[in-house]
Each structure stands twice: as structure tokens, then as C-alpha cells.
Tab-separated table of C-alpha atoms in Angstrom:
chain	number	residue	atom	x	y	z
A	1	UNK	CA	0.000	0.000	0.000
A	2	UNK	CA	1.270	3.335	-1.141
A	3	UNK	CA	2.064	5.902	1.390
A	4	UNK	CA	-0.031	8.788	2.363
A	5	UNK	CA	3.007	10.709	3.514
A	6	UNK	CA	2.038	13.652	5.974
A	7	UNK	CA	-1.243	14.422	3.769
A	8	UNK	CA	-3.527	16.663	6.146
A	9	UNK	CA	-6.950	16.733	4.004
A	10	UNK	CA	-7.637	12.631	3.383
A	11	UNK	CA	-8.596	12.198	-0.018
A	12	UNK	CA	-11.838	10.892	-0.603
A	13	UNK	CA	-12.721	9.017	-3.827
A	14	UNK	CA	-16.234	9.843	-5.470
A	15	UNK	CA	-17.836	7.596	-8.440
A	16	UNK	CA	-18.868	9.360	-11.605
A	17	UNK	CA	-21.324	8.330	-14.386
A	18	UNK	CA	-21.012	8.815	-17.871
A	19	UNK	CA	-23.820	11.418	-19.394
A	20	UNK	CA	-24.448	13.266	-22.925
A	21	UNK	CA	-23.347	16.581	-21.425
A	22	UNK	CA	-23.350	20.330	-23.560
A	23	UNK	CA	-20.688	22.543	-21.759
A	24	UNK	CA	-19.341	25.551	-23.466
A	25	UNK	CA	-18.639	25.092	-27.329
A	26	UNK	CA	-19.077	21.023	-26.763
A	27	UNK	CA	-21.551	18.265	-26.758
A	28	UNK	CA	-19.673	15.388	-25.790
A	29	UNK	CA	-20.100	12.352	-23.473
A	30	UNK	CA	-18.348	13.363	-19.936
A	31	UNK	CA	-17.673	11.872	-16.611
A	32	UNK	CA	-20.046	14.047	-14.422
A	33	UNK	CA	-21.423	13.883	-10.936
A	34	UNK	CA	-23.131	16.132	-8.949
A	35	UNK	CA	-21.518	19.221	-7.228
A	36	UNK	CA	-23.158	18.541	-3.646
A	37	UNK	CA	-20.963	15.495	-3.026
A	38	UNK	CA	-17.466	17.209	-4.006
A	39	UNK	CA	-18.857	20.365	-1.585
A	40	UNK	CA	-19.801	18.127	1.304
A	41	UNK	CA	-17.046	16.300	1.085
A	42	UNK	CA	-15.141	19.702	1.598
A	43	UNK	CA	-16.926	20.781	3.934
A	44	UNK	CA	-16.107	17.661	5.977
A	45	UNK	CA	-12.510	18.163	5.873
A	46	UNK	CA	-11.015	15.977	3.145
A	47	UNK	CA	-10.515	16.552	-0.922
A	48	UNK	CA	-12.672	14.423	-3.355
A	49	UNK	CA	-11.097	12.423	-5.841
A	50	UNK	CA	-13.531	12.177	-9.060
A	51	UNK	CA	-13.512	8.017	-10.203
A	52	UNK	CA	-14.562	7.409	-14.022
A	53	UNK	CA	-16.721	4.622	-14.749
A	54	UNK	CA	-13.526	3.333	-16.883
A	55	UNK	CA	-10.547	1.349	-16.514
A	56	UNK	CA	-9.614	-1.448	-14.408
A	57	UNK	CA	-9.959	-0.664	-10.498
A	58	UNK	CA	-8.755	-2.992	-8.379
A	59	UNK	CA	-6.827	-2.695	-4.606
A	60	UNK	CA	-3.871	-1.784	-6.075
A	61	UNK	CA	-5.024	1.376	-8.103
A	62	UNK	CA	-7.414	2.722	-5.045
A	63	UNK	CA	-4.541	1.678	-2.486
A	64	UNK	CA	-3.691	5.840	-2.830
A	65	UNK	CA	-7.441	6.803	-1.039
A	66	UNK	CA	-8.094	7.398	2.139
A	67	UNK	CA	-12.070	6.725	1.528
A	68	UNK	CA	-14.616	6.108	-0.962
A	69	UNK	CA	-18.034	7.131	-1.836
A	70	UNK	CA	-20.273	5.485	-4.041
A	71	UNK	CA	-22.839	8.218	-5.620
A	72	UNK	CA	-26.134	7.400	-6.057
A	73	UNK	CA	-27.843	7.016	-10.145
A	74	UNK	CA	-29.195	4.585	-12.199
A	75	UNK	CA	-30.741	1.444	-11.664
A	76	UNK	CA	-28.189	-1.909	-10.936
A	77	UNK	CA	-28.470	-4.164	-13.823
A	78	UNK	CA	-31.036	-7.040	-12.597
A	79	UNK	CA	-28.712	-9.471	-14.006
A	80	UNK	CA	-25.841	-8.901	-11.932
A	81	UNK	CA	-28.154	-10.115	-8.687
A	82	UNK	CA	-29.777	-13.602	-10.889
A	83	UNK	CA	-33.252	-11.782	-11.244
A	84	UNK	CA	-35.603	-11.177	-14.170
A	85	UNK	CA	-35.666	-7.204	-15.098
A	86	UNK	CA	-38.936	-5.460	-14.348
A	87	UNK	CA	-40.616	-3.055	-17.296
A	88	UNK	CA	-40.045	-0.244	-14.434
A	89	UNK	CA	-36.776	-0.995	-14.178
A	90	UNK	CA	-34.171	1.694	-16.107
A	91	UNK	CA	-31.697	0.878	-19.054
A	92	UNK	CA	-28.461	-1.056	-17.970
A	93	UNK	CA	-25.348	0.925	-17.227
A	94	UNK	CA	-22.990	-2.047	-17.534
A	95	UNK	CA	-19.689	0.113	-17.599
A	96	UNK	CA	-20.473	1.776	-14.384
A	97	UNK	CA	-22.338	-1.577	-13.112
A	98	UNK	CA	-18.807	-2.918	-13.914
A	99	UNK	CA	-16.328	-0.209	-12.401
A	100	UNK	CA	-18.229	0.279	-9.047
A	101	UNK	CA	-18.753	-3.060	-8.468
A	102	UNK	CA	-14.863	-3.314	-8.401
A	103	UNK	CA	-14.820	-0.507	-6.918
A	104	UNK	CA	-16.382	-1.657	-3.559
A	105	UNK	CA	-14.709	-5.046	-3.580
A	106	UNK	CA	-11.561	-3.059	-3.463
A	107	UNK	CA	-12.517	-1.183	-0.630
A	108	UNK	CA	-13.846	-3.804	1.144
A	109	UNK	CA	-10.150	-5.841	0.608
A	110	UNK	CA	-8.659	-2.551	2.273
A	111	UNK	CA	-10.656	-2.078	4.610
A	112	UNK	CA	-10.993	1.473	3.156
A	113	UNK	CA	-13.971	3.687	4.859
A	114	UNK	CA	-16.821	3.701	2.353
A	115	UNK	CA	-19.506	5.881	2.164
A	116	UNK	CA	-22.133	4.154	-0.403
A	117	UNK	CA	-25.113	6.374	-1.399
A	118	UNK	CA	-28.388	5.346	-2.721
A	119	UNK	CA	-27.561	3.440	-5.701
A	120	UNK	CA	-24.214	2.855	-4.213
A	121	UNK	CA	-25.549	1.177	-1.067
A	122	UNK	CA	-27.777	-0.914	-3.921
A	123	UNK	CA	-24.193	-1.571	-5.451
A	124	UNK	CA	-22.549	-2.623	-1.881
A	125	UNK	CA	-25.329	-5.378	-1.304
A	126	UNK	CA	-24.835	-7.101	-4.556
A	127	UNK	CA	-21.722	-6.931	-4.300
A	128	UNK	CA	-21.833	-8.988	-1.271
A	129	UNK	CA	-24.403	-11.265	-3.369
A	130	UNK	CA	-27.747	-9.565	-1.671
A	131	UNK	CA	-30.911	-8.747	-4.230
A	132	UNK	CA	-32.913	-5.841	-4.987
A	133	UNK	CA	-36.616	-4.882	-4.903
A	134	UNK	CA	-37.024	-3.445	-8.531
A	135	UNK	CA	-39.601	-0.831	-7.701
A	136	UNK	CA	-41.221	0.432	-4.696
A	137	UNK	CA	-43.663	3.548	-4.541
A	138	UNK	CA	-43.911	7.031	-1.961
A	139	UNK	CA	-39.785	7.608	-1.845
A	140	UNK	CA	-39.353	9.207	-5.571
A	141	UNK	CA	-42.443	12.445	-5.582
A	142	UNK	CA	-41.144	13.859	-9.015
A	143	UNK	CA	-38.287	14.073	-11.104
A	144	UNK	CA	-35.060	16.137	-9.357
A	145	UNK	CA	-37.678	16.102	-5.898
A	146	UNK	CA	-36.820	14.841	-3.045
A	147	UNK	CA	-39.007	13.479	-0.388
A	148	UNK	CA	-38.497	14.188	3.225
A	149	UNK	CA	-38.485	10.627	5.154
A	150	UNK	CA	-37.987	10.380	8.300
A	151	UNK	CA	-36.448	7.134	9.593
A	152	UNK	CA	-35.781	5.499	12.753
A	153	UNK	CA	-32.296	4.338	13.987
A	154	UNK	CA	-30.573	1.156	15.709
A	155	UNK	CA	-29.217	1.678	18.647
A	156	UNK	CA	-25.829	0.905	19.341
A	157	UNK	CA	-24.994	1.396	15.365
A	158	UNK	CA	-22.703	3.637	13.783
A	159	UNK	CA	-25.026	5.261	12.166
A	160	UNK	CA	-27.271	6.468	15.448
A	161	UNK	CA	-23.618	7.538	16.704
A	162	UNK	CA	-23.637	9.993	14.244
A	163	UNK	CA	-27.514	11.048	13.665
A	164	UNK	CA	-29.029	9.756	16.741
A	165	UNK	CA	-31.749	7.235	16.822
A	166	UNK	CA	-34.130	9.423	14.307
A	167	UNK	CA	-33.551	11.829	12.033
A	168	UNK	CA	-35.032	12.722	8.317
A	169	UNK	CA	-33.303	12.095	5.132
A	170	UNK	CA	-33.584	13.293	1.626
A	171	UNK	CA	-34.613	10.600	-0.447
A	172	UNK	CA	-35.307	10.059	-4.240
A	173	UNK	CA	-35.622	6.561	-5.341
A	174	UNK	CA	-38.120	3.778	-6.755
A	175	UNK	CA	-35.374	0.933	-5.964
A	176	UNK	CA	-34.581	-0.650	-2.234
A	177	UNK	CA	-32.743	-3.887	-0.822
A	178	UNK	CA	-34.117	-7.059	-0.686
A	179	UNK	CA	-32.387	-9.762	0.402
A	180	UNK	CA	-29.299	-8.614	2.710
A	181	UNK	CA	-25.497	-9.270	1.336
A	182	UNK	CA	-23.321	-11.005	3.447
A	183	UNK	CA	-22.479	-9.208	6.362
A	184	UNK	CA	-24.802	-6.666	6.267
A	185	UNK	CA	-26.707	-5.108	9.464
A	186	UNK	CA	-30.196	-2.928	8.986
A	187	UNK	CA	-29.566	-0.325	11.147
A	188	UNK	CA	-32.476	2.320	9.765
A	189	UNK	CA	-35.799	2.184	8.389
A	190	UNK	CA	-38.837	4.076	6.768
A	191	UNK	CA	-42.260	3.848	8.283
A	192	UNK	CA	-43.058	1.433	5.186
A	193	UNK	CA	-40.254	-1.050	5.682
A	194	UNK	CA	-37.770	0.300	3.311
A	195	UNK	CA	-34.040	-0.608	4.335
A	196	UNK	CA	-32.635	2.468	4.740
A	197	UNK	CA	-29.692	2.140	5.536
A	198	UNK	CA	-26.774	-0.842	6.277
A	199	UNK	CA	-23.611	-1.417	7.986
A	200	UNK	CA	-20.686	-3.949	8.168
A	201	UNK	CA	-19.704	-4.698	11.436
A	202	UNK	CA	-16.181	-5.729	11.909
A	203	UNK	CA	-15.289	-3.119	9.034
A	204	UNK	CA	-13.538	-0.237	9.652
A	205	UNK	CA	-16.188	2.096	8.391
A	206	UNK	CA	-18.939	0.990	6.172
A	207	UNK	CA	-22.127	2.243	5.681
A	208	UNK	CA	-24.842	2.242	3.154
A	209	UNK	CA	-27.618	4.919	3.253
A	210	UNK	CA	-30.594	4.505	1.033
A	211	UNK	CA	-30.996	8.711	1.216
A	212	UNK	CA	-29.248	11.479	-0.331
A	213	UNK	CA	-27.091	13.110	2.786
A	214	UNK	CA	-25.130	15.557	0.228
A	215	UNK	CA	-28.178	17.071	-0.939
A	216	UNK	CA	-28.695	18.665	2.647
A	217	UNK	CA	-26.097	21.365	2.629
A	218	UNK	CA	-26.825	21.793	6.427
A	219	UNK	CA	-25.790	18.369	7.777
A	220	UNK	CA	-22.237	16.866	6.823
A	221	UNK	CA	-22.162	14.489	9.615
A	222	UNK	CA	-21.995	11.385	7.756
A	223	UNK	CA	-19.148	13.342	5.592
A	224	UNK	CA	-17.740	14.191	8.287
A	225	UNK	CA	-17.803	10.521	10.065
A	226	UNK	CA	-16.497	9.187	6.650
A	227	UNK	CA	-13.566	11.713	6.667
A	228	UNK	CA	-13.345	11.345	10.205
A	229	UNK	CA	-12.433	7.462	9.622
A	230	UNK	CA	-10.238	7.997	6.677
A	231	UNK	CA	-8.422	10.618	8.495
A	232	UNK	CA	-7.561	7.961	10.632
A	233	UNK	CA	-6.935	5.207	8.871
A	234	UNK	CA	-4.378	7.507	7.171
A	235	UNK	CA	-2.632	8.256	10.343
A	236	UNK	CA	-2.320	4.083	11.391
A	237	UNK	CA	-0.754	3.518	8.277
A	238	UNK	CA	1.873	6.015	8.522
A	239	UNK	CA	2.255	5.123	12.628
A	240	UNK	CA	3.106	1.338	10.898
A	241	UNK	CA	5.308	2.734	8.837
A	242	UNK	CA	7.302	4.584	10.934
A	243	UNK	CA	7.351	1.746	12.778
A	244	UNK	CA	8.143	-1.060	10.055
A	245	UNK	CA	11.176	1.716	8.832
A	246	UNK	CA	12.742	1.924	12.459
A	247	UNK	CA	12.392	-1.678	12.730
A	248	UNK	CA	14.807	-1.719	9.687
A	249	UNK	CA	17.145	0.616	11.135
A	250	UNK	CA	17.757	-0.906	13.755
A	251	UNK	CA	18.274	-4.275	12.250
């Protein structure tokens, strides 16, 4: 693993998506995510990274992050969880299915803090071979709306360390989890029974949040708990190797 040297601001990778953009004199396909998440991320104290939906990602090539967030977007490919693809389901995006499927594995093998939103907590349970429920109705009011959910919180989880055991959440989305991926904890719900939202235990940081927490320009706290982790995460690894290079001077 590549050192972070003495790096103050953790960097914090972000997925992108590939979109038919016009910007200036061009109209071009472009990596492009949302502003919010590169602001909250800010905000929270560490400097976003933006990840194409291209290339080969593996341990190796994220070994230089500090954390990861998966963004939220279109609908997971049916396939990749051995189900049949509902008519309300939206067009496969198999490059991005692909790259942030990778992606998470990688983190996961580092034990790198991840951050997975919306679609990205859909990507972190199929990664871990959990399903999806194609559509559900009352969390997705309009196009570019969100609906204000409020959810209730496990005690004793990560995520009720950081928000408390209710809070409301920004939501905008017609997909949910199913069955759980291996590992996974529920740790919040909507009043209807959506998941919304997961953790690993025994990870260093990992959680999954069905909502949209960069969209509230108020609240960084689960920014701030992701940057909070990579931050020090950062600072073991250069503790070990200080250690592991004073081991070899002596010797």
C-alpha cells in the first residue's frame, strides 16, 4: 500500500457516471457527478477524488485513497443479482455496473472507509451477493424532488452515533434492498419497511444509506464521520510505517 506521507486533508474518492453533457462550445459524453458530493465532502474536511466509470480498479489502483463514496444514479443491472428485469426498471449501465462493483470489492479488501449512497448502497449489497426490490412507490415524488423521510435508527450502530436514533433524510428513489449481502446489518428504516440504511460490522467504516445526505447542505455528519475514519486510517498507516522503517534501522 502506497504511502499517504504527511497528507492533512484525506482524499476521498467519489464515483462518476457517464452522461451526454453540452458545456461551453461542446456536446460530448463526460464523466459528471453532482456538485453537492465534491462540496460536502469539503466541507467535511477531506478533498474528493472524481472516479470514471472506466478502466480497471482494483486494490492496487485505489490503495492511494483514504475513503470512498459510491454516488447514487441509475438502476443496478437485474442481471448482476440472478433476477428477471422489471418493465419499471431503467436501461443497464454495464460500464459503471462494472467499475463500481470493483470498486467496492476493493474497498472492502482494504478495509478502506466507504460511504455508499443510494444506488451505491444498492451496489454494496450485490456486491456482497444480496438482491434488490425493482420498484417500490412514496420515496421518488417527481423528477429532481426529493421526499423528506424520516427514519428510525438502531441503537448501538454507527449510524445512530452519528444522527441519533431518528432523524429525516432526503430521499429520491423507486429501488430498495431485498435480500441482505453477506455481512450486512439494517440499522435504519422508513415507516413502510424500506431498508434504509446498512452497515458492516467488523469493518472499519462501512455504511450504506438509502438517502441522499449531500443534498442537505446543512448536515455533513456522515461526511464528516467518513472523513473522520479515513483521516484515521491515514494516520495508522503512517504510525506502521514509521514503525516497520525503524524496525529496519535498527536491524
Amino acid at each position: 500500500m502506497g504511502s499517504n506521507g504527511s497528507r492533512a486533508r484525506p482524499l476521498i474518492g467519489v464515483s462518476t457516471y457517464l452522461e451526454r453533457v453540452k458545456f461551453g462550445v461542446w456536446d460530448v459524453e463526460a464523466a459528471v457527478l453532482h456538485r453537492d458530493y465534491l462540496d460536502s465532502v469539503v466541507r467535511a474536511g477531506g478533498n474528493p477524488v472524481l472516479l470514471p466509470p472506466v478502466g480497471a480498479w482494483d486494490a492496487d489502483s485505489v490503495a492511494f485513497l483514504d475513503g470512498l463514496v459510491l454516488a447514487g444514479g441509475a438502476d443496478v443491472d437485474p442481471a448482476l443479482y440472478g433476477r428477471p428485469r422489471d418493465p419499471r426498471t431503467g436501461p443497464a449501465r454495464p460500464g459503471r455496473d462494472a467499475v463500481e462493483l470493483d470498486l467496492t470489492r476493493a474497498a472492502l479488501k482494504l478495509d478502506l472507509p466507504l460511504l455508499a449512497v443510494c444506488r451505491g448502497m444498492q451496489v454494496l449489497n450485490v456486491a456482497l451477493g444480496g438482491t434488490l426490490v425493482q420498484h417500490v412507490d412514496g420515496h421518488n415524488p417527481s423528477p429532481g424532488v426529493f421526499e423528506h423521510t424520516g427514519i428510525a435508527v438502531a441503537p448501538g450502530s454507527v449510524l445512530a452515533g452519528v444522527v441519533g436514533l431518528a432523524t429525516t433524510v432526503y430521499c429520491h428513489h423507486h429501488q430498495a434492498l431485498d435480500v441482505l449481502g453477506d455481512g450486512l446489518r439494517v440499522v435504519a428504516g422508513a415507516p413502510d419497511g424500506t431498508v434504509e440504511a446498512v452497515e458492516l460490522p467488523g469493518s472499519r467504516f462501512v455504511l450504506g444509506v438509502q438517502s441522499h445526505p449531500e443534498a442537505d447542505n446543512e448536515d455533513d455528519r456522515l461526511f464528516a464521520a467518513l472523513v473522520g475514519a479515513a483521516a484515521d486510517r491515514s494516520a495508522q498507516d503512517r504510525s506502521a510505517q514509521d514503525r516497520s522503517a525503524q524496525d529496519r534501522g535498527v536491524r
